Amino acid sequence: MSVVWYVLAALAEIAGCFAFWAWLRLDRSPLWLAPGVLSLIAFAWLLTRVEADFAGRAYAAYGGVYIASSLLWLWLIENRPPDRFDLGGAALCLVGTGIILLAPRTG
């Protein structure tokens, strides 16, 4: 279930940050900020749903999901396909996420 929470959190964070990007970089209306702030609040709440004993570990594992989700946003929303370096970097990060989430823990 953690993967679902991570993906939903990533979408909320990216959407929220994009609202600020649109306002400040794309000259969109400041009205973009209202849903952006709500989306960032949803992101914070969603990330707390992840099954993890420690916040730092949950955040570290989230990093790889965020990177991969950001590249999907780049491709699907901004119509710019990721290049091979983007994809390779994201794959490497997701391997790191898997190691963090799936490693056997002792004491």
Short mmCIF file of C-alpha atoms in Angstrom, two decimals:
data_model
loop_
_atom_site.label_atom_id
_atom_site.label_comp_id
_atom_site.label_asym_id
_atom_site.label_seq_id
_atom_site.Cartn_x
_atom_site.Cartn_y
_atom_site.Cartn_z
CA MET A 1 0.00 0.00 0.00
CA SER A 2 2.96 2.34 0.57
CA VAL A 3 3.58 2.55 -3.16
CA VAL A 4 0.06 3.91 -3.71
CA TRP A 5 0.55 6.53 -0.98
CA TYR A 6 3.92 7.51 -2.45
CA VAL A 7 2.49 7.93 -5.95
CA LEU A 8 -0.49 9.95 -4.71
CA ALA A 9 1.82 12.10 -2.58
CA ALA A 10 4.09 12.71 -5.57
CA LEU A 11 1.20 13.76 -7.77
CA ALA A 12 -0.08 16.13 -5.09
CA GLU A 13 3.36 17.64 -4.51
CA ILE A 14 4.12 18.08 -8.19
CA ALA A 15 0.70 19.60 -8.89
CA GLY A 16 1.07 21.97 -5.94
CA CYS A 17 4.55 23.05 -6.94
CA PHE A 18 3.48 23.41 -10.56
CA ALA A 19 0.76 25.84 -9.49
CA PHE A 20 3.48 28.11 -8.08
CA TRP A 21 5.60 27.55 -11.20
CA ALA A 22 2.66 28.51 -13.39
CA TRP A 23 2.05 31.69 -11.39
CA LEU A 24 5.68 32.80 -11.13
CA ARG A 25 7.20 31.49 -14.36
CA LEU A 26 4.30 31.18 -16.79
CA ASP A 27 2.51 34.41 -15.78
CA ARG A 28 -0.68 32.63 -14.76
CA SER A 29 -3.20 34.15 -12.37
CA PRO A 30 -2.44 34.16 -8.64
CA LEU A 31 -5.66 32.15 -8.34
CA TRP A 32 -3.50 29.13 -9.23
CA LEU A 33 -2.11 29.39 -5.70
CA ALA A 34 -5.30 28.28 -3.92
CA PRO A 35 -5.42 24.78 -5.44
CA GLY A 36 -1.64 24.69 -5.25
CA VAL A 37 -1.63 25.19 -1.49
CA LEU A 38 -4.41 22.63 -1.04
CA SER A 39 -2.45 20.17 -3.13
CA LEU A 40 0.66 20.69 -1.00
CA ILE A 41 -1.39 20.12 2.16
CA ALA A 42 -2.71 16.90 0.61
CA PHE A 43 0.88 15.90 -0.22
CA ALA A 44 1.98 16.28 3.40
CA TRP A 45 -1.01 14.29 4.66
CA LEU A 46 -0.58 11.54 2.05
CA LEU A 47 3.08 11.08 2.92
CA THR A 48 2.12 10.40 6.54
CA ARG A 49 0.04 7.42 5.36
CA VAL A 50 3.16 5.52 4.28
CA GLU A 51 3.98 2.52 6.42
CA ALA A 52 7.35 3.43 7.90
CA ASP A 53 8.75 3.47 11.40
CA PHE A 54 10.70 6.67 10.85
CA ALA A 55 9.84 9.82 8.92
CA GLY A 56 13.37 10.20 7.55
CA ARG A 57 13.28 6.75 5.99
CA ALA A 58 9.84 7.41 4.49
CA TYR A 59 11.09 10.68 3.00
CA ALA A 60 14.27 9.10 1.65
CA ALA A 61 12.36 6.31 -0.08
CA TYR A 62 9.87 8.84 -1.43
CA GLY A 63 12.65 10.63 -3.30
CA GLY A 64 12.87 7.99 -6.03
CA VAL A 65 9.11 7.93 -6.53
CA TYR A 66 9.08 11.73 -6.74
CA ILE A 67 11.81 11.75 -9.37
CA ALA A 68 10.06 9.15 -11.54
CA SER A 69 6.71 10.93 -11.12
CA SER A 70 8.28 14.26 -12.05
CA LEU A 71 9.53 12.78 -15.30
CA LEU A 72 6.06 11.42 -16.04
CA TRP A 73 4.72 14.93 -15.42
CA LEU A 74 7.35 16.30 -17.79
CA TRP A 75 6.22 13.87 -20.46
CA LEU A 76 2.44 13.81 -20.00
CA ILE A 77 1.68 17.36 -18.84
CA GLU A 78 4.50 19.43 -20.31
CA ASN A 79 4.74 17.36 -23.52
CA ARG A 80 8.50 16.92 -23.23
CA PRO A 81 9.61 13.28 -23.28
CA PRO A 82 12.37 12.37 -20.85
CA ASP A 83 15.71 11.56 -22.45
CA ARG A 84 17.83 8.49 -21.76
CA PHE A 85 19.71 10.26 -18.99
CA ASP A 86 16.44 11.19 -17.28
CA LEU A 87 15.24 7.59 -17.52
CA GLY A 88 18.54 6.13 -16.36
CA GLY A 89 18.70 8.49 -13.40
CA ALA A 90 15.13 7.72 -12.42
CA ALA A 91 15.76 3.98 -12.65
CA LEU A 92 18.80 4.33 -10.40
CA CYS A 93 16.75 6.31 -7.88
CA LEU A 94 13.96 3.73 -7.91
CA VAL A 95 16.50 1.01 -7.18
CA GLY A 96 17.56 3.07 -4.19
CA THR A 97 13.94 3.43 -3.12
CA GLY A 98 13.51 -0.34 -3.32
CA ILE A 99 16.61 -0.94 -1.23
CA ILE A 100 15.41 1.49 1.44
CA LEU A 101 11.90 0.03 1.56
CA LEU A 102 12.69 -3.65 1.25
CA ALA A 103 15.92 -4.02 3.21
CA PRO A 104 15.71 -6.36 6.20
CA ARG A 105 15.91 -4.31 9.37
CA THR A 106 17.48 -5.49 12.58
CA GLY A 107 17.12 -3.84 15.96
#
